[in-house]
PDB file of C-alpha atoms in Angstrom:
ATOM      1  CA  UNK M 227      88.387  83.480   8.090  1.00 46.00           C
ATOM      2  CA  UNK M 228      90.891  85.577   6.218  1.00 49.00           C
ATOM      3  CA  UNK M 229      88.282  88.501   5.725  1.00 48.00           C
ATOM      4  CA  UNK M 230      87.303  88.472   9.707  1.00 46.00           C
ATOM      5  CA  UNK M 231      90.873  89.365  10.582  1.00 52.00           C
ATOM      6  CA  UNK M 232      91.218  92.221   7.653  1.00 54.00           C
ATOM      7  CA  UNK M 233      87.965  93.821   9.133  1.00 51.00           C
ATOM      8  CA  UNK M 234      89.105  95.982  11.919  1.00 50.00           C
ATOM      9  CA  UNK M 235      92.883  96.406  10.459  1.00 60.00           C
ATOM     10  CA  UNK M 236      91.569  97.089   7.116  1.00 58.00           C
ATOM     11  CA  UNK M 237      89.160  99.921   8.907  1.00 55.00           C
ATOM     12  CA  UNK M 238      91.984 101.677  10.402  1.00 56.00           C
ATOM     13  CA  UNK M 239      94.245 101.900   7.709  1.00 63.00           C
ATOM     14  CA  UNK M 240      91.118 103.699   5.779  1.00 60.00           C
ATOM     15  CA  UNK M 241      91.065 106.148   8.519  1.00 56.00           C
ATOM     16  CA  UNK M 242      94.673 106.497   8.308  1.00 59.00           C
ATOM     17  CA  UNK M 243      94.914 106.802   5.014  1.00 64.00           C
ATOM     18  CA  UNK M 244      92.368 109.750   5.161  1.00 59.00           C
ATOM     19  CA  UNK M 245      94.767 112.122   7.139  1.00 59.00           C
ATOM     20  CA  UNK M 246      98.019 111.220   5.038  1.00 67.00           C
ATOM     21  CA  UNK M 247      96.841 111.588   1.120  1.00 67.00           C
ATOM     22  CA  UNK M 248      97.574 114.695  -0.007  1.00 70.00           C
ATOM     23  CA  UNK M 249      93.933 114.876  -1.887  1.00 67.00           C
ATOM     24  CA  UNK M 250      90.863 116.791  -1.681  1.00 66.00           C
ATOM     25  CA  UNK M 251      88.341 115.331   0.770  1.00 57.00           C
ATOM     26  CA  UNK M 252      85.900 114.272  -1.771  1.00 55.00           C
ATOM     27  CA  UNK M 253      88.073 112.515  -3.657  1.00 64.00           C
ATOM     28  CA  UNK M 254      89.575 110.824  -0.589  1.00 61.00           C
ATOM     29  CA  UNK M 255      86.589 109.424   0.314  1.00 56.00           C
ATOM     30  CA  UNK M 256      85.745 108.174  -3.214  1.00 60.00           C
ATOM     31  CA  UNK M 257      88.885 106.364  -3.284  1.00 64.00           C
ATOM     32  CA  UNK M 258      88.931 104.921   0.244  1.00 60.00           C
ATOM     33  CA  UNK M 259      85.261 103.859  -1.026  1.00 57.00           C
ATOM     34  CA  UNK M 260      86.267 102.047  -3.645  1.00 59.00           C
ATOM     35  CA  UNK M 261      89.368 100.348  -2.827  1.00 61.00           C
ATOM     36  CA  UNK M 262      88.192  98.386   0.167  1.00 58.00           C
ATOM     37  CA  UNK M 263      84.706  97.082  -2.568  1.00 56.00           C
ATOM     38  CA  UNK M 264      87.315  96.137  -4.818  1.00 59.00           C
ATOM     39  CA  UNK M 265      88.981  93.847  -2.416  1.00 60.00           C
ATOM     40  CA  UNK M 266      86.201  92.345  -0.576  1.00 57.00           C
ATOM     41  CA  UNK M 267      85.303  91.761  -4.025  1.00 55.00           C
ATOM     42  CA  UNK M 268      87.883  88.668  -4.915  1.00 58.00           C
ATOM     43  CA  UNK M 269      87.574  88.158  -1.285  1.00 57.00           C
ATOM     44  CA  UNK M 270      86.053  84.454  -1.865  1.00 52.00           C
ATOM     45  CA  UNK M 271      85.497  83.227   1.733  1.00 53.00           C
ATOM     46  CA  UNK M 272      82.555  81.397   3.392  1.00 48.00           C
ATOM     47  CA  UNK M 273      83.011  83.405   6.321  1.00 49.00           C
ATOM     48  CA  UNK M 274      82.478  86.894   4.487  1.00 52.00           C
ATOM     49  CA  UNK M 275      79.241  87.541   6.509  1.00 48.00           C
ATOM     50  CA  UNK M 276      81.139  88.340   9.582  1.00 47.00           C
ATOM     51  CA  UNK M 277      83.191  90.424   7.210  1.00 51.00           C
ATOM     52  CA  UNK M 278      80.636  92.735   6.334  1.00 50.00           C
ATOM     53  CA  UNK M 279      79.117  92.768  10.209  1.00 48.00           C
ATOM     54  CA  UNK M 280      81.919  94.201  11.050  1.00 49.00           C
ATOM     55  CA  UNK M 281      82.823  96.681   8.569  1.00 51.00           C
ATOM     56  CA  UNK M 282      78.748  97.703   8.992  1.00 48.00           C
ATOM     57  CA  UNK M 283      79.303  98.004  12.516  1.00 48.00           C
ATOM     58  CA  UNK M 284      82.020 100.248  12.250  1.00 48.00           C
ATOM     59  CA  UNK M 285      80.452 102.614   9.460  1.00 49.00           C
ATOM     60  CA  UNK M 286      77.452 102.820  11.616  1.00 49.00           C
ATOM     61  CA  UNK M 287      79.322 103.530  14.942  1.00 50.00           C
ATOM     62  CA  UNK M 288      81.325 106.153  12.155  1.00 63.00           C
ATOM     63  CA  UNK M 289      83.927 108.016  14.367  1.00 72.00           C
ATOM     64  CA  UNK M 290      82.847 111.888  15.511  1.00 86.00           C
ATOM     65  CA  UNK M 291      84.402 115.100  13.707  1.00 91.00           C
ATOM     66  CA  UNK M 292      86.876 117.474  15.551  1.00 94.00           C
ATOM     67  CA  UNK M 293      86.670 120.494  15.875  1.00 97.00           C
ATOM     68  CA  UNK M 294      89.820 122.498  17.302  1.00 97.00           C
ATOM     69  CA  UNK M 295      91.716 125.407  17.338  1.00 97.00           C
ATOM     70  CA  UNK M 296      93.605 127.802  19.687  1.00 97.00           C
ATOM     71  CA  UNK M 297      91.879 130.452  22.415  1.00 95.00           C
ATOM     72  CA  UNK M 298      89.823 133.505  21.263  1.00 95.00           C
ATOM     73  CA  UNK M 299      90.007 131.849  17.537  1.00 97.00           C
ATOM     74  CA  UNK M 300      86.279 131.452  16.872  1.00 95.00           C
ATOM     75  CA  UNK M 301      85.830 127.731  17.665  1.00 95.00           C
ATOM     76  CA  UNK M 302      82.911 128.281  19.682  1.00 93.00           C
ATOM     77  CA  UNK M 303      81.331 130.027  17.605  1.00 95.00           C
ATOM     78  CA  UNK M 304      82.001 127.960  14.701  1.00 96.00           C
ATOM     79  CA  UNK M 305      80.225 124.778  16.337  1.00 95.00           C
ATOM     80  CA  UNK M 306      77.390 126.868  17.171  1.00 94.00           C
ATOM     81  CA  UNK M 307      74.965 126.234  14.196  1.00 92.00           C
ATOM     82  CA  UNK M 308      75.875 122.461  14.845  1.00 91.00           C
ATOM     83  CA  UNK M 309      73.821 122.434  18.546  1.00 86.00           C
ATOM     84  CA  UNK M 310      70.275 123.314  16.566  1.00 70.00           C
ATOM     85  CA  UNK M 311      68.354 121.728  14.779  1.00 59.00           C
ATOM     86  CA  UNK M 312      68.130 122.073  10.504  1.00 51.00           C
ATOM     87  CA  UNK M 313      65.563 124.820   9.080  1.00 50.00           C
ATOM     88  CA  UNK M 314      67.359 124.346   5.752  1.00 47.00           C
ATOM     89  CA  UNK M 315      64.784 121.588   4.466  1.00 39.00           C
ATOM     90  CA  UNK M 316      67.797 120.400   2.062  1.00 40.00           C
ATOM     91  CA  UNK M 317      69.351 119.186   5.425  1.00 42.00           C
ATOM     92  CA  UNK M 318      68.097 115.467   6.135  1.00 42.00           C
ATOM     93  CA  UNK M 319      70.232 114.773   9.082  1.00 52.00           C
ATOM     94  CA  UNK M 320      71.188 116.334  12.216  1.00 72.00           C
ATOM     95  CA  UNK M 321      74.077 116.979  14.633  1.00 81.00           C
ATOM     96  CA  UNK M 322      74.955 116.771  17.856  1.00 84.00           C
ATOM     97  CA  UNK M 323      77.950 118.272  19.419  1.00 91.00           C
ATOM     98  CA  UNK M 324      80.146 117.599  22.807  1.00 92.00           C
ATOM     99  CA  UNK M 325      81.952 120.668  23.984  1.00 93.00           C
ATOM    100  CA  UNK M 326      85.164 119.663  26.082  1.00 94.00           C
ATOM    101  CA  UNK M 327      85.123 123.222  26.929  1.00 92.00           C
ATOM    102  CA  UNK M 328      82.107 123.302  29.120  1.00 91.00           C
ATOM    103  CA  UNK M 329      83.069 119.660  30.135  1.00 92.00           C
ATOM    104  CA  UNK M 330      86.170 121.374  31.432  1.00 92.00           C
ATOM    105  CA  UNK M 331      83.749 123.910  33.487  1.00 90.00           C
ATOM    106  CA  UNK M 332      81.705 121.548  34.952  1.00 89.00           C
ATOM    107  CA  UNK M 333      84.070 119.402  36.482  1.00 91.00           C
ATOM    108  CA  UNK M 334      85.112 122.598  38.661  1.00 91.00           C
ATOM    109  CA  UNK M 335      81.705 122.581  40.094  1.00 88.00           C
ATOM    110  CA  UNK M 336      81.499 121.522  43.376  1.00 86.00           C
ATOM    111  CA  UNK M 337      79.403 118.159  43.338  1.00 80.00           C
ATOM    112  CA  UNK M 338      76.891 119.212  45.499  1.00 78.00           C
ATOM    113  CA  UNK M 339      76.026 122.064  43.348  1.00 77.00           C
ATOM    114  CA  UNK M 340      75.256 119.756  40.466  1.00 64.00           C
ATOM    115  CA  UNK M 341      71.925 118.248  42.440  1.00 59.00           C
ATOM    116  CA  UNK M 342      71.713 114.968  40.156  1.00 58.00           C
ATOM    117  CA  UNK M 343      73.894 115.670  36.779  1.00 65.00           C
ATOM    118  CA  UNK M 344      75.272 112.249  35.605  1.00 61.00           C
ATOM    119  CA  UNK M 345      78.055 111.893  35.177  1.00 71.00           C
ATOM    120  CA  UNK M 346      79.138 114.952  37.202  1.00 68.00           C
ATOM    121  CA  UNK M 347      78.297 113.791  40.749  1.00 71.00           C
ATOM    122  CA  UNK M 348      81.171 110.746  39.891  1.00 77.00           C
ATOM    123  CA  UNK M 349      83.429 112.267  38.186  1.00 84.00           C
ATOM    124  CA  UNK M 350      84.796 115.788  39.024  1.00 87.00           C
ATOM    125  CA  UNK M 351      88.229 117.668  39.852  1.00 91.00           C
ATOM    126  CA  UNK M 352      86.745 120.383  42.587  1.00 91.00           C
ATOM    127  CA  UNK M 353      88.222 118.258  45.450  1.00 90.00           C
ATOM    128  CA  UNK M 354      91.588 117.747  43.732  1.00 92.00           C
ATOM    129  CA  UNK M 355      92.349 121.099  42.609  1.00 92.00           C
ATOM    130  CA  UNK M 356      91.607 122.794  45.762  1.00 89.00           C
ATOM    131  CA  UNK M 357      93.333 120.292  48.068  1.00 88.00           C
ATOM    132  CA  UNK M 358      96.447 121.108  45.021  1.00 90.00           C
ATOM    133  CA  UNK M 359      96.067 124.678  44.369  1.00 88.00           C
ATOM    134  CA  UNK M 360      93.618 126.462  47.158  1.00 76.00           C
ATOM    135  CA  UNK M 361      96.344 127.861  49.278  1.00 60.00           C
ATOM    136  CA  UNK M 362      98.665 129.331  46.604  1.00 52.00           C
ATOM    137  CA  UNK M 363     100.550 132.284  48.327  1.00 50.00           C
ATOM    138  CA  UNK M 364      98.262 135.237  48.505  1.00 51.00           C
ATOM    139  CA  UNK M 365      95.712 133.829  45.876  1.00 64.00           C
ATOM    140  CA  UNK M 366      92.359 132.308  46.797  1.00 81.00           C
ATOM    141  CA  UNK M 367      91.010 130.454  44.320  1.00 87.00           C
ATOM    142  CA  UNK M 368      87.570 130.136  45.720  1.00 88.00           C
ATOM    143  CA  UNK M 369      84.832 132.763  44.722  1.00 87.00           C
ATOM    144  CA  UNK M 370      82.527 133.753  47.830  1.00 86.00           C
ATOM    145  CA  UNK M 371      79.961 130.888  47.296  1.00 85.00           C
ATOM    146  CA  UNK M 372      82.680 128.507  47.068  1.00 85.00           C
ATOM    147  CA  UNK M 373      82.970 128.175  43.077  1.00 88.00           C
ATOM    148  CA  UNK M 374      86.335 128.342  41.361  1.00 91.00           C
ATOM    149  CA  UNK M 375      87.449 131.359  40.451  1.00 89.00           C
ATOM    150  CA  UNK M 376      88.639 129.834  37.022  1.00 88.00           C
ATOM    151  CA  UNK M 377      90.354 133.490  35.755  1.00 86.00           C
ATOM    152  CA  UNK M 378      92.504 133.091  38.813  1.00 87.00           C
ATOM    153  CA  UNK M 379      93.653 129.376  38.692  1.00 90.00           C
ATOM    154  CA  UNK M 380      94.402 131.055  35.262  1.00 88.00           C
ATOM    155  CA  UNK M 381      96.874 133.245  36.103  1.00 86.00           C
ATOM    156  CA  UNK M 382      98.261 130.680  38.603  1.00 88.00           C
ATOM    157  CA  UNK M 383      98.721 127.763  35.814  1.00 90.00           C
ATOM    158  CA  UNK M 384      99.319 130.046  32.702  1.00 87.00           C
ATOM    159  CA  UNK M 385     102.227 131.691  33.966  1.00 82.00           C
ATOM    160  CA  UNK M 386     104.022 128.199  35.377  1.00 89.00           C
ATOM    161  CA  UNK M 387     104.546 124.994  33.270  1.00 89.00           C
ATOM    162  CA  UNK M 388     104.717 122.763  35.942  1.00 93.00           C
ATOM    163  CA  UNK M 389     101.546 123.758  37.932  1.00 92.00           C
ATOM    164  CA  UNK M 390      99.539 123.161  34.409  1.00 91.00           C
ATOM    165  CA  UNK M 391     101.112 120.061  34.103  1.00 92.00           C
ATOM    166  CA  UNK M 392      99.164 119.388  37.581  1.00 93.00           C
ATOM    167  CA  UNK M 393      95.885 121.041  36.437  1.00 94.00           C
ATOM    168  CA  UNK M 394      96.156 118.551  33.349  1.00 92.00           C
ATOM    169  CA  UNK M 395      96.607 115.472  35.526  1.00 92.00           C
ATOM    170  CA  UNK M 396      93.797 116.239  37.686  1.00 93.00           C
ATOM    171  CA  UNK M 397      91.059 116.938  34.823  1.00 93.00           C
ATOM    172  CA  UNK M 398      92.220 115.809  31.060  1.00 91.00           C
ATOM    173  CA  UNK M 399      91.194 111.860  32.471  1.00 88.00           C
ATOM    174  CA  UNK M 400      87.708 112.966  33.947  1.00 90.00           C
ATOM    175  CA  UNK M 401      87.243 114.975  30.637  1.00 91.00           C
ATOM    176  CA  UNK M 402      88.286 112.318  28.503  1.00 87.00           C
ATOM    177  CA  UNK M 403      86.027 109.696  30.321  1.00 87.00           C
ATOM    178  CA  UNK M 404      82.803 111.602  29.872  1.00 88.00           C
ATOM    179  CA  UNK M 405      83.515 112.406  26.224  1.00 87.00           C
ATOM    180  CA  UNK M 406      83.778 108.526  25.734  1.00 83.00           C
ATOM    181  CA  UNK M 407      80.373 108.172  27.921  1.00 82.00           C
ATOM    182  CA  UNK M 408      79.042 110.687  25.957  1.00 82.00           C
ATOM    183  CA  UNK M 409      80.094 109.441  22.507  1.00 80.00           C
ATOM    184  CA  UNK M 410      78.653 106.509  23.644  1.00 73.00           C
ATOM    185  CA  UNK M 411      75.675 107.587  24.362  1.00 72.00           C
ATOM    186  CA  UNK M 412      74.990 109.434  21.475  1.00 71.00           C
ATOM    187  CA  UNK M 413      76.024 106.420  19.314  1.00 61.00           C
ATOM    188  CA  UNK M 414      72.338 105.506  18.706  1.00 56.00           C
ATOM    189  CA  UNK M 415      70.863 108.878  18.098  1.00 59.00           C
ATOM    190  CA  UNK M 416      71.620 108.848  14.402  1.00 58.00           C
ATOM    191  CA  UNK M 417      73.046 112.216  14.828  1.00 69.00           C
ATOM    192  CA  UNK M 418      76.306 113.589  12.851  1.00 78.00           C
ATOM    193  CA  UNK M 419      78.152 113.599  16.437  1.00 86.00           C
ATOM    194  CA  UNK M 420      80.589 117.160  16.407  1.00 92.00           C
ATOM    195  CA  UNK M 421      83.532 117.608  19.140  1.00 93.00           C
ATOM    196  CA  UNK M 422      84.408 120.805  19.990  1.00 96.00           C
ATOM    197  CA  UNK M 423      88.155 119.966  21.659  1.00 95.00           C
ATOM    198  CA  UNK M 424      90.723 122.564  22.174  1.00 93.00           C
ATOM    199  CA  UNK M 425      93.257 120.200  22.602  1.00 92.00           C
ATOM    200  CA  UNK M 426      92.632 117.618  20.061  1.00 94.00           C
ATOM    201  CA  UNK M 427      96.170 117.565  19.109  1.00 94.00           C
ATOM    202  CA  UNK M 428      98.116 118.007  21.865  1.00 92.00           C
ATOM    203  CA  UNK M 429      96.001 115.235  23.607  1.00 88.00           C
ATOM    204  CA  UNK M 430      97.025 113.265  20.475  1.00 88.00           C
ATOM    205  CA  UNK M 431      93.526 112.018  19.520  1.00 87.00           C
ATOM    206  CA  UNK M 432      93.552 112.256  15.897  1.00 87.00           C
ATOM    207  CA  UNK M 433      92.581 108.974  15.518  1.00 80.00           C
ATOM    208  CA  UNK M 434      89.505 109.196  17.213  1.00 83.00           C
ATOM    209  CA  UNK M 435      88.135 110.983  14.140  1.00 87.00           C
ATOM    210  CA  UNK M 436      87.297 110.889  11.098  1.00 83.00           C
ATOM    211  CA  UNK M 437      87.833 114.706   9.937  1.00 89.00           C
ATOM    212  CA  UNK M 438      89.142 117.485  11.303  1.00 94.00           C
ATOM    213  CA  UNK M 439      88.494 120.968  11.270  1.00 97.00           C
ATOM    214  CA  UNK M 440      90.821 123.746  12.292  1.00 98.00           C
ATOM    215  CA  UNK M 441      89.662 127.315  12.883  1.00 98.00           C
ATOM    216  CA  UNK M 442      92.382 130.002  11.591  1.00 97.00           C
ATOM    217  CA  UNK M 443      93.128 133.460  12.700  1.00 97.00           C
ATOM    218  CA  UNK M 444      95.951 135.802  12.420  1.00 96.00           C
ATOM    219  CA  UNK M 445      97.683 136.164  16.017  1.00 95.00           C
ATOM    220  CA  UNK M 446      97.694 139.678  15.675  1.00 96.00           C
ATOM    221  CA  UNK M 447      93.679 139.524  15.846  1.00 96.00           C
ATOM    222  CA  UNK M 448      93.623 136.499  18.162  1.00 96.00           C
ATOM    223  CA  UNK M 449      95.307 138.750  20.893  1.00 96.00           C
ATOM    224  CA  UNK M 450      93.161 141.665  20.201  1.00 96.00           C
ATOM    225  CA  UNK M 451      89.732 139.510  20.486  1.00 96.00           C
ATOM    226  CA  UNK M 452      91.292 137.823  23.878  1.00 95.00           C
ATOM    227  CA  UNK M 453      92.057 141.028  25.251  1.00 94.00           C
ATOM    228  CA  UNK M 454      88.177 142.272  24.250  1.00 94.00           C
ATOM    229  CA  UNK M 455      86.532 139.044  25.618  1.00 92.00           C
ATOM    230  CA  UNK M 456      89.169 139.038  28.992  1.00 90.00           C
ATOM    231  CA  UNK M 457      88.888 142.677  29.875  1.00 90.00           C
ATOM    232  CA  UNK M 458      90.176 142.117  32.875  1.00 88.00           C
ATOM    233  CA  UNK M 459      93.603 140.301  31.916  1.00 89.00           C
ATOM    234  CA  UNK M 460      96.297 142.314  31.084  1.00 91.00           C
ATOM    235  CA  UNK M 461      98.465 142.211  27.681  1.00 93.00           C
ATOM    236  CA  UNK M 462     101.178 139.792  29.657  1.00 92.00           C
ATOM    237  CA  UNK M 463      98.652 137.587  30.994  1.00 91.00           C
ATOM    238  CA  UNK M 464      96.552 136.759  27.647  1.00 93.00           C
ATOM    239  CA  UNK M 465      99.940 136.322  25.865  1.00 94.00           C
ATOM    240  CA  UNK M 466     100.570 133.891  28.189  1.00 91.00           C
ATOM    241  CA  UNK M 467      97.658 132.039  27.616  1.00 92.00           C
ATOM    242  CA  UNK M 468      98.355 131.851  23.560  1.00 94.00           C
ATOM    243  CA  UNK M 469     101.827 130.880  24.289  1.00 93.00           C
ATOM    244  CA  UNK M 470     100.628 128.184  26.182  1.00 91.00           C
ATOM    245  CA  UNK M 471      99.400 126.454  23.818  1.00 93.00           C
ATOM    246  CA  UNK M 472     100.595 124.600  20.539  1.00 95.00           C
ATOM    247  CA  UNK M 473     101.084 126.805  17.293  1.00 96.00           C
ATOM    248  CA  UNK M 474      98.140 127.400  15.537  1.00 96.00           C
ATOM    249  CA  UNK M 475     100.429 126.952  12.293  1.00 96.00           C
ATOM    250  CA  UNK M 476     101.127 123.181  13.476  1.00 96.00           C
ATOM    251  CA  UNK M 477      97.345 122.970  14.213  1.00 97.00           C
ATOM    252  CA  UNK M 478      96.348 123.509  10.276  1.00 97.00           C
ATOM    253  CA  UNK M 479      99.173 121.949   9.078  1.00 95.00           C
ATOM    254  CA  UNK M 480      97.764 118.330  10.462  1.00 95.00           C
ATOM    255  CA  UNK M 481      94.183 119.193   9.676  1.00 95.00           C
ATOM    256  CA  UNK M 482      91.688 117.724   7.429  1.00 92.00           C
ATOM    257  CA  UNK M 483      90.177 121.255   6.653  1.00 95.00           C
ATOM    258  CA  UNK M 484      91.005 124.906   7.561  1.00 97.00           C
ATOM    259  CA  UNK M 485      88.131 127.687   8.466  1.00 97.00           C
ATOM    260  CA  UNK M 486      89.734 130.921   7.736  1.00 97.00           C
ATOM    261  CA  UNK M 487      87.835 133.520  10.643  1.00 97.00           C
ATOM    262  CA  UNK M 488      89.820 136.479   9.721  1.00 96.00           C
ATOM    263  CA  UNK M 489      86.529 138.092   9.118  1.00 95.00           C
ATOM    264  CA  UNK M 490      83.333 139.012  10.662  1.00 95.00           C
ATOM    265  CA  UNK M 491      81.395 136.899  13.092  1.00 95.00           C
ATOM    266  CA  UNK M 492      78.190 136.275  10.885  1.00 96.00           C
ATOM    267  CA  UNK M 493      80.880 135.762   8.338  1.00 96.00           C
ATOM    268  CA  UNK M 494      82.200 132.721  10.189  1.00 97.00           C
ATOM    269  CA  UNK M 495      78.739 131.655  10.985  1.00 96.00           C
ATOM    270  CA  UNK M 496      77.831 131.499   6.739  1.00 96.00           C
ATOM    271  CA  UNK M 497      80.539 129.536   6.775  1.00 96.00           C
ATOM    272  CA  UNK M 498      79.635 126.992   9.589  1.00 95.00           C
ATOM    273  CA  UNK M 499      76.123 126.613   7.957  1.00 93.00           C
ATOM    274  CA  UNK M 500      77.827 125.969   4.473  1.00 93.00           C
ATOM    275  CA  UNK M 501      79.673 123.399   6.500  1.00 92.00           C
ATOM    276  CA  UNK M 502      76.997 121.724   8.626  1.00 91.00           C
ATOM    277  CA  UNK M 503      74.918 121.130   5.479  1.00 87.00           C
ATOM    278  CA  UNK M 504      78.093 119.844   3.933  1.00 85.00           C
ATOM    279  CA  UNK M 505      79.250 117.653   6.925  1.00 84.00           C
ATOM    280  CA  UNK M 506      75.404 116.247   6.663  1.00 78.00           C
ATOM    281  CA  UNK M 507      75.326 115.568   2.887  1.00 73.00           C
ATOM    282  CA  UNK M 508      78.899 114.293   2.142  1.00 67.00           C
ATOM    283  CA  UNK M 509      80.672 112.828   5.821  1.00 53.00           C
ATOM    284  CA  UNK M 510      77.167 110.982   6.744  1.00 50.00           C
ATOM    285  CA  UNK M 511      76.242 109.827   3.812  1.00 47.00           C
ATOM    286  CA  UNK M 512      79.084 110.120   1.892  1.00 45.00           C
ATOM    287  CA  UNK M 513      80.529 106.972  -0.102  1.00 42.00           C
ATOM    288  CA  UNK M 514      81.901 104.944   2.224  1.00 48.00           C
ATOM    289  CA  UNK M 515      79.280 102.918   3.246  1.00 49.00           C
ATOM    290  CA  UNK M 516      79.626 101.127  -0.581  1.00 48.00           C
ATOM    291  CA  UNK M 517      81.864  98.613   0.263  1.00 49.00           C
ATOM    292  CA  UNK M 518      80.015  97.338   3.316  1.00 51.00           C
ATOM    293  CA  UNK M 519      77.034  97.536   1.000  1.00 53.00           C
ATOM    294  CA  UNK M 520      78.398  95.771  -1.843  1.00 52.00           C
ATOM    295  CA  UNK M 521      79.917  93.280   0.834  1.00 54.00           C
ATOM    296  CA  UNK M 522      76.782  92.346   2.380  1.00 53.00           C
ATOM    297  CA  UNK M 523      75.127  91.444  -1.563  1.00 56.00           C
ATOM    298  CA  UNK M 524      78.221  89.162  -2.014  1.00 53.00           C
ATOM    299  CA  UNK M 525      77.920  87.807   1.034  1.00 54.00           C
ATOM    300  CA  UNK M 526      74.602  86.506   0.447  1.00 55.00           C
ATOM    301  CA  UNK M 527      75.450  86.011  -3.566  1.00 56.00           C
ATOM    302  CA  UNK M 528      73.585  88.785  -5.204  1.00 49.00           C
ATOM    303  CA  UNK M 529      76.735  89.913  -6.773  1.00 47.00           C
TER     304      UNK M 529
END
């Protein structure tokens, strides 16, 4: 039974191992191919089916890619490409992404503007954060048909720890719940599954993944494109908002790889489309899969 317990430990540690070597991807994955083959190799026990069930299962179910990076950095429109379908006939998979980001948005809807939006009608934060932050001083929160008026809960949470602390409570649980429900539901569409989540690593869900991607911009251009997108925040405000957050530098320093969007927008776009056919090639289908492969012939004494 010795190879039934090393199945699931033996599956973290690989994805472990795959954010602390200090190699190139490729090679990473070669290695992190081979290593685990080579032990289930000498692994001589009856019960190595179950073995190889498990380590299947868990390639199968493979963990999502992250996306992340800090506001007005491009991250959006990096994970763009990744919501359509391949033209590129080279491309024989496809992807599917889950943007936290309109998650967040929803979940200020009021429910009974969502007519019948699983899992929205369960699970939203419209009732909390008004009964918390609707009478805030002078500032309504509410739009005219009732809506939140998300630029100014902005300027009420941006500019006070504490009160985002309280917008955090009341929505980071709901989000996380229906990015789990969604994961799960896209587990058996065969897709490349893509998370688009600003807060990947403050939320301290690296190990949800099994590669992460960091966009990268110079701060002098982030607060320039905020300040073009929010034209109607002032300097103060959309500092505020990139001070709020952690440093992009830590951000790329824990990443798997770095997209550099210091230059145009169809520039960053080239690059997604580069990346989505690499993703699809080489994190899909990549080489992991050997070892369950080459467990599942020894199991059944081919090899």
């Amino acid at each position: 039974m010795l190879s039934l317990f090393l199945s699931l430990p033996l599956s973290i540690l690989l994805q472990r191992l795959r954010h602390i070597l200090p190699l190139p991807s490729l090679l990473k994955t070669l290695l992190l191919s081979v290593a685990p083959a080579v032990l289930l190799w000498y692994l001589d026990d009856n019960n190595s089916r179950y073995f190889i069930t498990t380590a299947l299962i868990l390639r199968i179910a493979k963990r999502p890619i992250g996306v992340t990076s800090n506001i007005s950095c491009g991250k959006s429109t990096f994970v763009s490409p990744f919501k359509s379908s391949p033209t590129d006939s080279s491309l024989t998979g496809s992807t599917k992404v889950i943007d936290l980001d309109a998650i967040a948005h929803k979940i200020l809807i009021p429910p009974s503007l969502h007519a019948w939006n699983f899992p929205y009608n369960f699970i939203n934060s419209y009732g909390p954060i008004l009964s918390t932050f609707g009478k805030n001083g002078d500032t309504n929160i509410l739009n005219n048909d009732g809506t939140i008026n998300r630029t100014k809960l902005g300027g009420i949470i941006f500019s006070d720890p504490e009160k985002r602390r309280k917008l955090n409570k009341l929505t980071h649980p709901k989000i996380r719940t229906i990015m789990i429900l969604e994961i799960l539901l896209s587990t058996f569409l065969g897709s490349v599954l893509i998370i688009d989540i600003p807060l990947l690593f403050e939320s301290h869900l690296q190990f949800m993944f099994s590669s992460i991607y960091v966009i990268s911009l110079e701060p002098e251009e982030q607060l320039k494109r905020l300040k073009n997108r929010n034209k109607e925040l002032k300097e103060k405000e959309c500092k505020e908002r990139i001070e709020s957050q952690m440093k992009l530098t830590k951000k790329i320093s824990l990443a798997d790889h770095v997209i550099d969007n210091n230059g145009s927008e169809s520039d960053l776009l080239n690059v997604a489309l580069k990346t989505k056919k690499y993703i699809i090639d080489v994190e899909r289908f990549g080489m992991e899969w050997v070892w369950g492969f080459l467990g599942l012939l020894k199991s059944f004494g081919y090899v």
